[in-house]
Amino acid sequence: MNSSVRNGNSCPKESEENGNNETSETRYPDGTVKLRNPHIELMDQDILYHIALGSESHDLVEMFGDVKFVCMGGTPKRMETFAHYIMKEIGYKLPTGTTLMDISQYSYRYSMYKVGPVISVSHGMGVPSIGILLHEMIKLMYHAKAKDPIFFRIGTCGGLGLEPGTVVISDDVVDGLGNHYYSVPILGKVVKRPAKLEKKLVRELKALATQDDPYDTTTGTTMCAEDFYEGQGRIDGAFCDYTEADKQDYLENLVRQGVKNIEMEAVPFAALTHQAGIKAAIVCVTLLNRLKGDQVAAPKEVMNEYQQRPQILVARYIKKYLQTKGRLCSLDGHGSIAVKSPRRFKLVQQESQTFE
Ligand SMILES: O=P(O)(O)O[C@H]1O[C@H](CO)[C@@H](O)[C@H]1O
Ligand SMILES: O=c1cc[nH]c(=O)[nH]1
């Protein structure tokens, strides 16, 4: 067994500033992700079932070794749009006659695109769905030997006292009971994993919002609900045993506690990336002000424009990062699928990667 793979239950030391696990616990010296599960090393092959990839069936180092950013959001359409948008923003060129492809299309679960150093992947709705994807994306980063990847969630949410269309960068996350950890029943016991986000990354993202943006960008606590309706205090679900006044009291109490928005994935996203020692941030746009109503009634075009706002902020971060590293102009090629056969590698789709 690889000597640096530790007991998955070992308790990491905490770093005050970035809220991340001590890097020596979670990274190799070259920045690649350590997997805190000793069993994976012993397996003949690791099948990443829900993203339709495998550690032996695919050459994951060849396909994903250059990944720096993993961007995720609820819907396949948003993440396809983001893939095209980021391609334009970072000046990434596809080989003539090729188009972006959904790498995970045959999983029929999630959709995933790769644009140079950026992965854009859908996570579905809610805690279990993003939890499964995070396990597989973290393992993918490990198998691919990707160095210091950063994860972003680009989402939508309900705002509390904010103008619809406001961008919220989460600086803290709580569940529906106000807990700052992800509770997972494992082997019949509840395991609590701290849900923490990198404060420095929050500040860096906030600094990329400009006065010229025709909307506000703010930071605050995000509440992660287990449900869209009763779990978020809505009165328009199929069931409701409380009054409008009860709901209003509840939401106003959340505001007093610093909660700016409500969505459905923040806690596992923060907890599992933290557990893996991966820098991560959550950027969501508010579709409505929950203090004023429950129904998401904005027209489709308005909603589509709102959904671009977190993408714009994250794209600014990615561009700035690549500019700083002097890598913006050297991008060329295509996220291809490299299938490993027992004796030789076969490139299913032609690729020329000059990043890194
Ligand atoms: O738009 P996404 O990213 O899916 O985020 C929000 O929207 C969904 C509910 O409509 C939940 O997944 C919630 O977290
Ligand atoms: O109110 C909302 C809007 C989007 N997503 C949520 O989870 N809640």
mmCIF file of C-alpha atoms and ligand atoms in Angstrom:
data_model
loop_
_atom_site.group_PDB
_atom_site.id
_atom_site.type_symbol
_atom_site.label_atom_id
_atom_site.label_comp_id
_atom_site.label_asym_id
_atom_site.label_seq_id
_atom_site.Cartn_x
_atom_site.Cartn_y
_atom_site.Cartn_z
ATOM 1 C CA MET A 1 0.000 0.000 0.000
ATOM 2 C CA ASN A 2 1.177 3.529 -0.684
ATOM 3 C CA SER A 3 2.774 4.644 2.593
ATOM 4 C CA SER A 4 1.261 8.094 2.445
ATOM 5 C CA VAL A 5 -2.334 6.822 2.288
ATOM 6 C CA ARG A 6 -3.566 7.219 5.826
ATOM 7 C CA ASN A 7 -6.440 5.945 7.813
ATOM 8 C CA GLY A 8 -9.524 7.586 6.305
ATOM 9 C CA ASN A 9 -10.816 8.326 9.800
ATOM 10 C CA SER A 10 -7.717 10.153 11.019
ATOM 11 C CA CYS A 11 -8.589 13.548 12.383
ATOM 12 C CA PRO A 12 -6.918 16.325 10.377
ATOM 13 C CA LYS A 13 -5.277 19.344 11.961
ATOM 14 C CA GLU A 14 -7.008 22.583 11.046
ATOM 15 C CA SER A 15 -5.488 25.694 9.539
ATOM 16 C CA GLU A 16 -7.118 28.841 10.995
ATOM 17 C CA GLU A 17 -6.766 31.088 7.981
ATOM 18 C CA ASN A 18 -8.017 29.013 5.110
ATOM 19 C CA GLY A 19 -10.274 26.623 6.983
ATOM 20 C CA ASN A 20 -8.648 23.761 5.076
ATOM 21 C CA ASN A 21 -7.084 20.610 6.434
ATOM 22 C CA GLU A 22 -3.352 20.761 7.036
ATOM 23 C CA THR A 23 -2.002 20.285 3.530
ATOM 24 C CA SER A 24 0.510 17.559 4.450
ATOM 25 C CA GLU A 25 -2.467 15.407 5.476
ATOM 26 C CA THR A 26 -4.329 15.896 2.238
ATOM 27 C CA ARG A 27 -1.760 16.584 -0.497
ATOM 28 C CA TYR A 28 1.432 15.150 -1.811
ATOM 29 C CA PRO A 29 4.315 17.652 -1.965
ATOM 30 C CA ASP A 30 3.639 18.248 -5.684
ATOM 31 C CA GLY A 31 0.043 19.349 -4.923
ATOM 32 C CA THR A 32 -1.692 16.177 -6.081
ATOM 33 C CA VAL A 33 -4.660 15.016 -4.025
ATOM 34 C CA LYS A 34 -4.119 12.316 -1.391
ATOM 35 C CA LEU A 35 -7.022 9.961 -1.118
ATOM 36 C CA ARG A 36 -7.899 9.321 2.502
ATOM 37 C CA ASN A 37 -9.142 5.842 1.799
ATOM 38 C CA PRO A 38 -6.590 2.995 1.986
ATOM 39 C CA HIS A 39 -8.863 0.584 0.091
ATOM 40 C CA ILE A 40 -8.746 2.325 -3.283
ATOM 41 C CA GLU A 41 -5.019 1.616 -3.714
ATOM 42 C CA LEU A 42 -5.690 -2.088 -3.291
ATOM 43 C CA MET A 43 -8.400 -2.327 -5.928
ATOM 44 C CA ASP A 44 -7.652 -3.602 -9.428
ATOM 45 C CA GLN A 45 -9.689 -0.804 -10.856
ATOM 46 C CA ASP A 46 -11.829 2.012 -9.502
ATOM 47 C CA ILE A 47 -15.020 2.451 -11.491
ATOM 48 C CA LEU A 48 -16.389 5.985 -11.262
ATOM 49 C CA TYR A 49 -19.802 4.647 -12.099
ATOM 50 C CA HIS A 50 -21.885 7.843 -12.135
ATOM 51 C CA ILE A 51 -19.500 9.759 -14.400
ATOM 52 C CA ALA A 52 -18.881 6.812 -16.726
ATOM 53 C CA LEU A 53 -15.103 6.635 -16.216
ATOM 54 C CA GLY A 54 -12.738 4.090 -14.707
ATOM 55 C CA SER A 55 -9.152 4.081 -13.485
ATOM 56 C CA GLU A 56 -8.222 1.163 -15.771
ATOM 57 C CA SER A 57 -10.682 1.617 -18.623
ATOM 58 C CA HIS A 58 -9.569 5.227 -19.172
ATOM 59 C CA ASP A 59 -6.234 6.987 -19.094
ATOM 60 C CA LEU A 60 -7.290 9.444 -16.414
ATOM 61 C CA VAL A 61 -3.863 11.102 -16.148
ATOM 62 C CA GLU A 62 -3.879 11.773 -19.887
ATOM 63 C CA MET A 63 -7.478 12.994 -19.851
ATOM 64 C CA PHE A 64 -7.567 15.021 -16.638
ATOM 65 C CA GLY A 65 -4.009 15.481 -15.370
ATOM 66 C CA ASP A 66 -4.034 19.171 -16.363
ATOM 67 C CA VAL A 67 -7.258 20.059 -14.500
ATOM 68 C CA LYS A 68 -7.050 23.142 -12.255
ATOM 69 C CA PHE A 69 -10.738 23.952 -11.831
ATOM 70 C CA VAL A 70 -13.797 21.795 -11.293
ATOM 71 C CA CYS A 71 -16.952 23.873 -11.677
ATOM 72 C CA MET A 72 -20.269 22.309 -10.762
ATOM 73 C CA GLY A 73 -23.885 23.394 -10.858
ATOM 74 C CA GLY A 74 -27.317 21.801 -10.761
ATOM 75 C CA THR A 75 -28.316 21.429 -14.389
ATOM 76 C CA PRO A 76 -26.651 19.814 -17.428
ATOM 77 C CA LYS A 77 -27.691 22.801 -19.587
ATOM 78 C CA ARG A 78 -26.049 25.380 -17.287
ATOM 79 C CA MET A 79 -22.825 23.415 -17.212
ATOM 80 C CA GLU A 80 -22.789 22.979 -20.995
ATOM 81 C CA THR A 81 -23.346 26.729 -21.337
ATOM 82 C CA PHE A 82 -20.555 27.387 -18.848
ATOM 83 C CA ALA A 83 -18.195 25.113 -20.782
ATOM 84 C CA HIS A 84 -18.781 27.143 -23.956
ATOM 85 C CA TYR A 85 -18.513 30.425 -22.070
ATOM 86 C CA ILE A 86 -15.246 29.555 -20.323
ATOM 87 C CA MET A 87 -13.832 28.295 -23.618
ATOM 88 C CA LYS A 88 -14.351 31.770 -25.076
ATOM 89 C CA GLU A 89 -13.120 33.542 -21.963
ATOM 90 C CA ILE A 90 -9.815 31.673 -21.709
ATOM 91 C CA GLY A 91 -9.247 31.590 -25.455
ATOM 92 C CA TYR A 92 -9.343 27.819 -25.668
ATOM 93 C CA LYS A 93 -9.462 26.481 -29.221
ATOM 94 C CA LEU A 94 -11.038 23.210 -30.237
ATOM 95 C CA PRO A 95 -9.429 21.374 -33.127
ATOM 96 C CA THR A 96 -11.210 22.243 -36.374
ATOM 97 C CA GLY A 97 -14.291 20.153 -36.986
ATOM 98 C CA THR A 98 -14.732 19.058 -33.363
ATOM 99 C CA THR A 99 -17.239 20.129 -30.723
ATOM 100 C CA LEU A 100 -17.360 19.851 -26.968
ATOM 101 C CA MET A 101 -18.647 16.485 -25.847
ATOM 102 C CA ASP A 102 -20.417 15.320 -22.725
ATOM 103 C CA ILE A 103 -17.776 12.989 -21.274
ATOM 104 C CA SER A 104 -20.285 11.374 -18.896
ATOM 105 C CA GLN A 105 -23.178 11.092 -21.325
ATOM 106 C CA TYR A 106 -23.422 7.312 -21.023
ATOM 107 C CA SER A 107 -23.849 7.467 -17.275
ATOM 108 C CA TYR A 108 -27.230 9.108 -17.946
ATOM 109 C CA ARG A 109 -26.723 10.773 -14.536
ATOM 110 C CA TYR A 110 -24.411 13.764 -14.743
ATOM 111 C CA SER A 111 -23.048 15.760 -17.684
ATOM 112 C CA MET A 112 -19.381 16.674 -17.775
ATOM 113 C CA TYR A 113 -17.333 18.829 -20.149
ATOM 114 C CA LYS A 114 -13.644 19.589 -20.169
ATOM 115 C CA VAL A 115 -12.172 22.790 -21.563
ATOM 116 C CA GLY A 116 -8.407 22.741 -21.082
ATOM 117 C CA PRO A 117 -7.808 23.047 -17.333
ATOM 118 C CA VAL A 118 -11.525 23.496 -16.535
ATOM 119 C CA ILE A 119 -14.102 20.793 -15.876
ATOM 120 C CA SER A 120 -17.757 21.808 -15.991
ATOM 121 C CA VAL A 121 -20.040 19.183 -14.479
ATOM 122 C CA SER A 122 -23.684 19.016 -13.376
ATOM 123 C CA HIS A 123 -24.497 17.757 -9.880
ATOM 124 C CA GLY A 124 -28.286 17.397 -9.891
ATOM 125 C CA MET A 125 -30.397 18.518 -6.964
ATOM 126 C CA GLY A 126 -29.788 18.021 -3.291
ATOM 127 C CA VAL A 127 -27.356 16.537 -0.807
ATOM 128 C CA PRO A 128 -27.204 12.870 -1.937
ATOM 129 C CA SER A 129 -26.784 13.818 -5.594
ATOM 130 C CA ILE A 130 -23.882 16.247 -5.054
ATOM 131 C CA GLY A 131 -22.403 13.902 -2.418
ATOM 132 C CA ILE A 132 -22.065 11.069 -4.924
ATOM 133 C CA LEU A 133 -20.596 13.372 -7.553
ATOM 134 C CA LEU A 134 -18.086 14.828 -5.069
ATOM 135 C CA HIS A 135 -16.820 11.362 -4.097
ATOM 136 C CA GLU A 136 -16.249 10.574 -7.761
ATOM 137 C CA MET A 137 -14.765 13.973 -8.708
ATOM 138 C CA ILE A 138 -12.339 13.870 -5.757
ATOM 139 C CA LYS A 139 -11.301 10.344 -6.756
ATOM 140 C CA LEU A 140 -11.002 11.506 -10.356
ATOM 141 C CA MET A 141 -8.595 14.272 -9.279
ATOM 142 C CA TYR A 142 -6.596 11.682 -7.337
ATOM 143 C CA HIS A 143 -6.388 9.164 -10.191
ATOM 144 C CA ALA A 144 -5.593 11.950 -12.667
ATOM 145 C CA LYS A 145 -2.820 13.341 -10.447
ATOM 146 C CA ALA A 146 -4.281 16.821 -10.915
ATOM 147 C CA LYS A 147 -2.350 19.421 -8.931
ATOM 148 C CA ASP A 148 -4.060 21.751 -6.442
ATOM 149 C CA PRO A 149 -7.468 21.686 -8.116
ATOM 150 C CA ILE A 150 -10.036 24.272 -6.981
ATOM 151 C CA PHE A 151 -13.734 23.385 -6.887
ATOM 152 C CA PHE A 152 -16.543 25.884 -7.488
ATOM 153 C CA ARG A 153 -20.279 25.489 -7.160
ATOM 154 C CA ILE A 154 -22.071 27.821 -9.559
ATOM 155 C CA GLY A 155 -25.674 27.741 -8.416
ATOM 156 C CA THR A 156 -29.054 29.332 -7.879
ATOM 157 C CA CYS A 157 -30.754 29.989 -4.555
ATOM 158 C CA GLY A 158 -33.468 31.863 -2.724
ATOM 159 C CA GLY A 159 -32.255 35.142 -1.217
ATOM 160 C CA LEU A 160 -33.196 36.589 2.164
ATOM 161 C CA GLY A 161 -33.821 40.327 1.946
ATOM 162 C CA LEU A 162 -31.760 40.625 -1.231
ATOM 163 C CA GLU A 163 -32.800 41.974 -4.608
ATOM 164 C CA PRO A 164 -33.440 39.051 -7.010
ATOM 165 C CA GLY A 165 -30.372 38.562 -9.193
ATOM 166 C CA THR A 166 -27.920 39.275 -6.353
ATOM 167 C CA VAL A 167 -24.779 37.138 -6.358
ATOM 168 C CA VAL A 168 -23.957 35.537 -2.995
ATOM 169 C CA ILE A 169 -20.493 34.138 -2.242
ATOM 170 C CA SER A 170 -20.874 31.818 0.741
ATOM 171 C CA ASP A 171 -18.457 32.540 3.575
ATOM 172 C CA ASP A 172 -20.101 30.030 5.890
ATOM 173 C CA VAL A 173 -22.636 27.221 5.533
ATOM 174 C CA VAL A 174 -25.227 25.728 7.879
ATOM 175 C CA ASP A 175 -27.754 22.949 7.535
ATOM 176 C CA GLY A 176 -31.475 23.311 8.304
ATOM 177 C CA LEU A 177 -30.760 22.891 12.019
ATOM 178 C CA GLY A 178 -28.018 25.516 12.060
ATOM 179 C CA ASN A 179 -25.198 22.940 12.228
ATOM 180 C CA HIS A 180 -21.826 23.774 10.675
ATOM 181 C CA TYR A 181 -21.172 20.192 9.742
ATOM 182 C CA TYR A 182 -22.336 17.510 7.329
ATOM 183 C CA SER A 183 -24.080 14.682 9.168
ATOM 184 C CA VAL A 184 -23.796 11.352 7.365
ATOM 185 C CA PRO A 185 -25.059 8.074 8.791
ATOM 186 C CA ILE A 186 -22.151 5.643 8.258
ATOM 187 C CA LEU A 187 -22.301 2.040 9.516
ATOM 188 C CA GLY A 188 -25.294 2.949 11.667
ATOM 189 C CA LYS A 189 -23.675 5.965 13.339
ATOM 190 C CA VAL A 190 -23.879 9.636 12.513
ATOM 191 C CA VAL A 191 -20.494 10.949 11.375
ATOM 192 C CA LYS A 192 -20.117 14.747 11.481
ATOM 193 C CA ARG A 193 -17.755 16.333 9.004
ATOM 194 C CA PRO A 194 -16.928 20.040 9.408
ATOM 195 C CA ALA A 195 -18.369 22.128 6.577
ATOM 196 C CA LYS A 196 -15.767 24.848 6.002
ATOM 197 C CA LEU A 197 -14.925 27.159 3.148
ATOM 198 C CA GLU A 198 -11.706 28.928 2.313
ATOM 199 C CA LYS A 199 -11.992 32.521 3.554
ATOM 200 C CA LYS A 200 -9.152 33.743 1.335
ATOM 201 C CA LEU A 201 -10.883 32.424 -1.773
ATOM 202 C CA VAL A 202 -14.095 34.200 -0.687
ATOM 203 C CA ARG A 203 -12.182 37.502 -0.429
ATOM 204 C CA GLU A 204 -10.485 36.963 -3.778
ATOM 205 C CA LEU A 205 -13.808 36.280 -5.481
ATOM 206 C CA LYS A 206 -15.493 39.260 -3.822
ATOM 207 C CA ALA A 207 -12.663 41.479 -5.051
ATOM 208 C CA LEU A 208 -13.495 40.447 -8.623
ATOM 209 C CA ALA A 209 -16.997 41.931 -8.445
ATOM 210 C CA THR A 210 -16.879 45.381 -10.020
ATOM 211 C CA GLN A 211 -18.837 48.607 -9.569
ATOM 212 C CA ASP A 212 -19.845 48.262 -13.218
ATOM 213 C CA ASP A 213 -21.699 45.005 -12.577
ATOM 214 C CA PRO A 214 -25.399 45.905 -12.847
ATOM 215 C CA TYR A 215 -26.167 43.803 -9.755
ATOM 216 C CA ASP A 216 -24.848 43.383 -6.229
ATOM 217 C CA THR A 217 -22.383 40.745 -5.112
ATOM 218 C CA THR A 218 -22.323 39.996 -1.420
ATOM 219 C CA THR A 219 -20.935 37.461 1.042
ATOM 220 C CA GLY A 220 -22.739 35.672 3.858
ATOM 221 C CA THR A 221 -23.931 32.440 5.378
ATOM 222 C CA THR A 222 -25.703 29.964 3.117
ATOM 223 C CA MET A 223 -28.308 27.606 4.514
ATOM 224 C CA CYS A 224 -28.365 24.182 2.876
ATOM 225 C CA ALA A 225 -31.873 22.702 3.020
ATOM 226 C CA GLU A 226 -32.838 19.056 2.527
ATOM 227 C CA ASP A 227 -35.852 20.041 0.482
ATOM 228 C CA PHE A 228 -37.088 22.863 -1.750
ATOM 229 C CA TYR A 229 -40.516 23.246 -0.137
ATOM 230 C CA GLU A 230 -41.092 22.606 3.580
ATOM 231 C CA GLY A 231 -37.326 22.328 4.161
ATOM 232 C CA GLN A 232 -37.005 25.954 3.008
ATOM 233 C CA GLY A 233 -40.112 27.123 4.886
ATOM 234 C CA ARG A 234 -42.227 27.477 1.759
ATOM 235 C CA ILE A 235 -45.998 27.446 2.029
ATOM 236 C CA ASP A 236 -46.559 26.351 -1.575
ATOM 237 C CA GLY A 237 -45.547 22.673 -1.342
ATOM 238 C CA ALA A 238 -47.972 19.748 -1.518
ATOM 239 C CA PHE A 239 -48.118 19.861 2.284
ATOM 240 C CA CYS A 240 -47.865 22.668 4.828
ATOM 241 C CA ASP A 241 -48.700 22.510 8.536
ATOM 242 C CA TYR A 242 -47.534 26.014 9.505
ATOM 243 C CA THR A 243 -48.818 29.522 8.863
ATOM 244 C CA GLU A 244 -47.447 32.348 6.745
ATOM 245 C CA ALA A 245 -46.567 34.107 10.041
ATOM 246 C CA ASP A 246 -44.587 31.051 11.276
ATOM 247 C CA LYS A 247 -42.676 31.034 8.021
ATOM 248 C CA GLN A 248 -41.958 34.754 8.176
ATOM 249 C CA ASP A 249 -40.679 34.426 11.785
ATOM 250 C CA TYR A 250 -38.424 31.570 10.744
ATOM 251 C CA LEU A 251 -36.939 33.387 7.745
ATOM 252 C CA GLU A 252 -36.434 36.619 9.698
ATOM 253 C CA ASN A 253 -34.655 34.667 12.410
ATOM 254 C CA LEU A 254 -32.325 33.232 9.750
ATOM 255 C CA VAL A 255 -31.582 36.785 8.576
ATOM 256 C CA ARG A 256 -30.675 37.784 12.155
ATOM 257 C CA GLN A 257 -28.206 34.889 12.182
ATOM 258 C CA GLY A 258 -26.484 36.186 9.053
ATOM 259 C CA VAL A 259 -28.071 33.783 6.553
ATOM 260 C CA LYS A 260 -28.199 35.460 3.144
ATOM 261 C CA ASN A 261 -29.440 32.628 0.982
ATOM 262 C CA ILE A 262 -30.929 29.136 0.916
ATOM 263 C CA GLU A 263 -30.025 26.342 -1.473
ATOM 264 C CA MET A 264 -29.578 22.569 -1.315
ATOM 265 C CA GLU A 265 -25.936 21.457 -1.678
ATOM 266 C CA ALA A 266 -23.676 23.846 0.266
ATOM 267 C CA VAL A 267 -23.030 21.654 3.324
ATOM 268 C CA PRO A 268 -21.765 18.475 1.597
ATOM 269 C CA PHE A 269 -19.910 20.608 -0.952
ATOM 270 C CA ALA A 270 -18.036 22.497 1.796
ATOM 271 C CA ALA A 271 -17.547 19.413 3.985
ATOM 272 C CA LEU A 272 -16.304 16.936 1.373
ATOM 273 C CA THR A 273 -13.940 19.407 -0.322
ATOM 274 C CA HIS A 274 -12.616 20.390 3.120
ATOM 275 C CA GLN A 275 -12.167 16.718 4.032
ATOM 276 C CA ALA A 276 -10.207 16.229 0.803
ATOM 277 C CA GLY A 277 -8.091 19.366 1.383
ATOM 278 C CA ILE A 278 -9.432 20.923 -1.804
ATOM 279 C CA LYS A 279 -9.959 24.693 -2.001
ATOM 280 C CA ALA A 280 -13.588 25.397 -2.804
ATOM 281 C CA ALA A 281 -16.112 28.202 -3.103
ATOM 282 C CA ILE A 282 -19.856 28.522 -3.594
ATOM 283 C CA VAL A 283 -21.239 31.309 -5.760
ATOM 284 C CA CYS A 284 -25.017 31.433 -6.205
ATOM 285 C CA VAL A 285 -27.468 33.892 -7.680
ATOM 286 C CA THR A 286 -30.743 34.634 -5.889
ATOM 287 C CA LEU A 287 -33.785 33.896 -8.051
ATOM 288 C CA LEU A 288 -36.213 35.580 -5.656
ATOM 289 C CA ASN A 289 -36.437 37.318 -2.294
ATOM 290 C CA ARG A 290 -37.877 34.704 0.054
ATOM 291 C CA LEU A 291 -39.035 37.416 2.463
ATOM 292 C CA LYS A 292 -41.473 38.445 -0.258
ATOM 293 C CA GLY A 293 -42.680 35.096 -1.592
ATOM 294 C CA ASP A 294 -42.118 31.475 -2.462
ATOM 295 C CA GLN A 295 -42.842 30.992 -6.147
ATOM 296 C CA VAL A 296 -40.005 31.265 -8.641
ATOM 297 C CA ALA A 297 -41.842 33.423 -11.126
ATOM 298 C CA ALA A 298 -39.194 35.353 -13.052
ATOM 299 C CA PRO A 299 -39.432 34.886 -16.837
ATOM 300 C CA LYS A 300 -37.103 32.320 -18.420
ATOM 301 C CA GLU A 301 -34.933 34.979 -20.102
ATOM 302 C CA VAL A 302 -34.474 36.826 -16.810
ATOM 303 C CA MET A 303 -33.610 33.589 -15.023
ATOM 304 C CA ASN A 304 -31.094 32.642 -17.726
ATOM 305 C CA GLU A 305 -29.425 36.031 -17.412
ATOM 306 C CA TYR A 306 -29.316 35.686 -13.607
ATOM 307 C CA GLN A 307 -27.661 32.276 -13.939
ATOM 308 C CA GLN A 308 -24.817 33.782 -15.952
ATOM 309 C CA ARG A 309 -23.790 36.031 -13.046
ATOM 310 C CA PRO A 310 -22.006 33.417 -10.881
ATOM 311 C CA GLN A 311 -20.420 32.099 -14.080
ATOM 312 C CA ILE A 312 -19.041 35.548 -14.888
ATOM 313 C CA LEU A 313 -17.450 35.893 -11.439
ATOM 314 C CA VAL A 314 -15.911 32.414 -11.489
ATOM 315 C CA ALA A 315 -14.659 32.960 -15.055
ATOM 316 C CA ARG A 316 -12.936 36.151 -13.896
ATOM 317 C CA TYR A 317 -11.183 34.151 -11.199
ATOM 318 C CA ILE A 318 -10.099 31.426 -13.623
ATOM 319 C CA LYS A 319 -8.872 33.950 -16.182
ATOM 320 C CA LYS A 320 -6.938 35.886 -13.578
ATOM 321 C CA TYR A 321 -5.367 32.672 -12.271
ATOM 322 C CA LEU A 322 -4.322 31.575 -15.749
ATOM 323 C CA GLN A 323 -3.064 35.060 -16.604
ATOM 324 C CA THR A 324 -0.975 35.093 -13.435
ATOM 325 C CA LYS A 325 0.525 31.751 -14.391
ATOM 326 C CA GLY A 326 1.107 32.966 -17.960
ATOM 327 C CA ARG A 327 -1.020 30.165 -19.359
ATOM 328 C CA LEU A 328 -3.903 31.944 -20.982
ATOM 329 C CA CYS A 329 -2.620 31.940 -24.550
ATOM 330 C CA SER A 330 -1.185 28.442 -24.606
ATOM 331 C CA LEU A 331 -4.476 26.618 -24.561
ATOM 332 C CA ASP A 332 -5.287 24.438 -27.465
ATOM 333 C CA GLY A 333 -6.931 21.073 -27.857
ATOM 334 C CA HIS A 334 -9.922 19.203 -26.589
ATOM 335 C CA GLY A 335 -11.049 17.207 -23.563
ATOM 336 C CA SER A 336 -10.942 13.810 -25.184
ATOM 337 C CA ILE A 337 -11.715 10.352 -23.924
ATOM 338 C CA ALA A 338 -8.604 8.220 -23.705
ATOM 339 C CA VAL A 339 -9.664 4.604 -23.364
ATOM 340 C CA LYS A 340 -7.109 2.203 -21.958
ATOM 341 C CA SER A 341 -7.185 -1.273 -23.349
ATOM 342 C CA PRO A 342 -5.167 -3.924 -21.457
ATOM 343 C CA ARG A 343 -2.237 -3.641 -23.878
ATOM 344 C CA ARG A 344 -2.365 -0.172 -25.329
ATOM 345 C CA PHE A 345 -3.996 3.218 -25.029
ATOM 346 C CA LYS A 346 -6.431 4.231 -27.704
ATOM 347 C CA LEU A 347 -7.349 7.874 -28.152
ATOM 348 C CA VAL A 348 -11.019 7.875 -29.014
ATOM 349 C CA GLN A 349 -11.009 11.529 -29.868
ATOM 350 C CA GLN A 350 -8.005 13.444 -31.114
ATOM 351 C CA GLU A 351 -6.461 15.770 -28.599
ATOM 352 C CA SER A 352 -3.600 18.208 -28.480
ATOM 353 C CA GLN A 353 -3.054 19.578 -24.988
ATOM 354 C CA THR A 354 -0.442 22.243 -24.554
ATOM 355 C CA PHE A 355 -1.564 23.403 -21.100
ATOM 356 C CA GLU A 356 1.090 22.662 -18.445
HETATM 357 O O1 LIG B 1 -29.588 25.712 -9.478
HETATM 358 P P1 LIG B 1 -28.845 24.694 -8.638
HETATM 359 O O2 LIG B 1 -27.395 24.779 -8.814
HETATM 360 O O3 LIG B 1 -29.373 23.300 -8.861
HETATM 361 O O4 LIG B 1 -29.161 25.067 -7.085
HETATM 362 C C1 LIG B 1 -30.426 25.189 -6.488
HETATM 363 O O5 LIG B 1 -31.536 24.878 -7.316
HETATM 364 C C2 LIG B 1 -32.082 23.582 -6.995
HETATM 365 C C3 LIG B 1 -33.520 23.754 -6.543
HETATM 366 O O6 LIG B 1 -34.288 24.380 -7.498
HETATM 367 C C4 LIG B 1 -31.195 23.028 -5.898
HETATM 368 O O7 LIG B 1 -30.240 22.168 -6.467
HETATM 369 C C5 LIG B 1 -30.601 24.268 -5.292
HETATM 370 O O8 LIG B 1 -29.424 24.118 -4.577
HETATM 371 O O1 LIG B 2 -35.600 29.381 -3.409
HETATM 372 C C1 LIG B 2 -34.770 28.693 -4.005
HETATM 373 C C2 LIG B 2 -34.361 28.969 -5.317
HETATM 374 C C3 LIG B 2 -33.451 28.148 -5.920
HETATM 375 N N1 LIG B 2 -32.976 27.095 -5.238
HETATM 376 C C4 LIG B 2 -33.355 26.807 -3.971
HETATM 377 O O2 LIG B 2 -32.917 25.808 -3.379
HETATM 378 N N2 LIG B 2 -34.239 27.624 -3.390
#
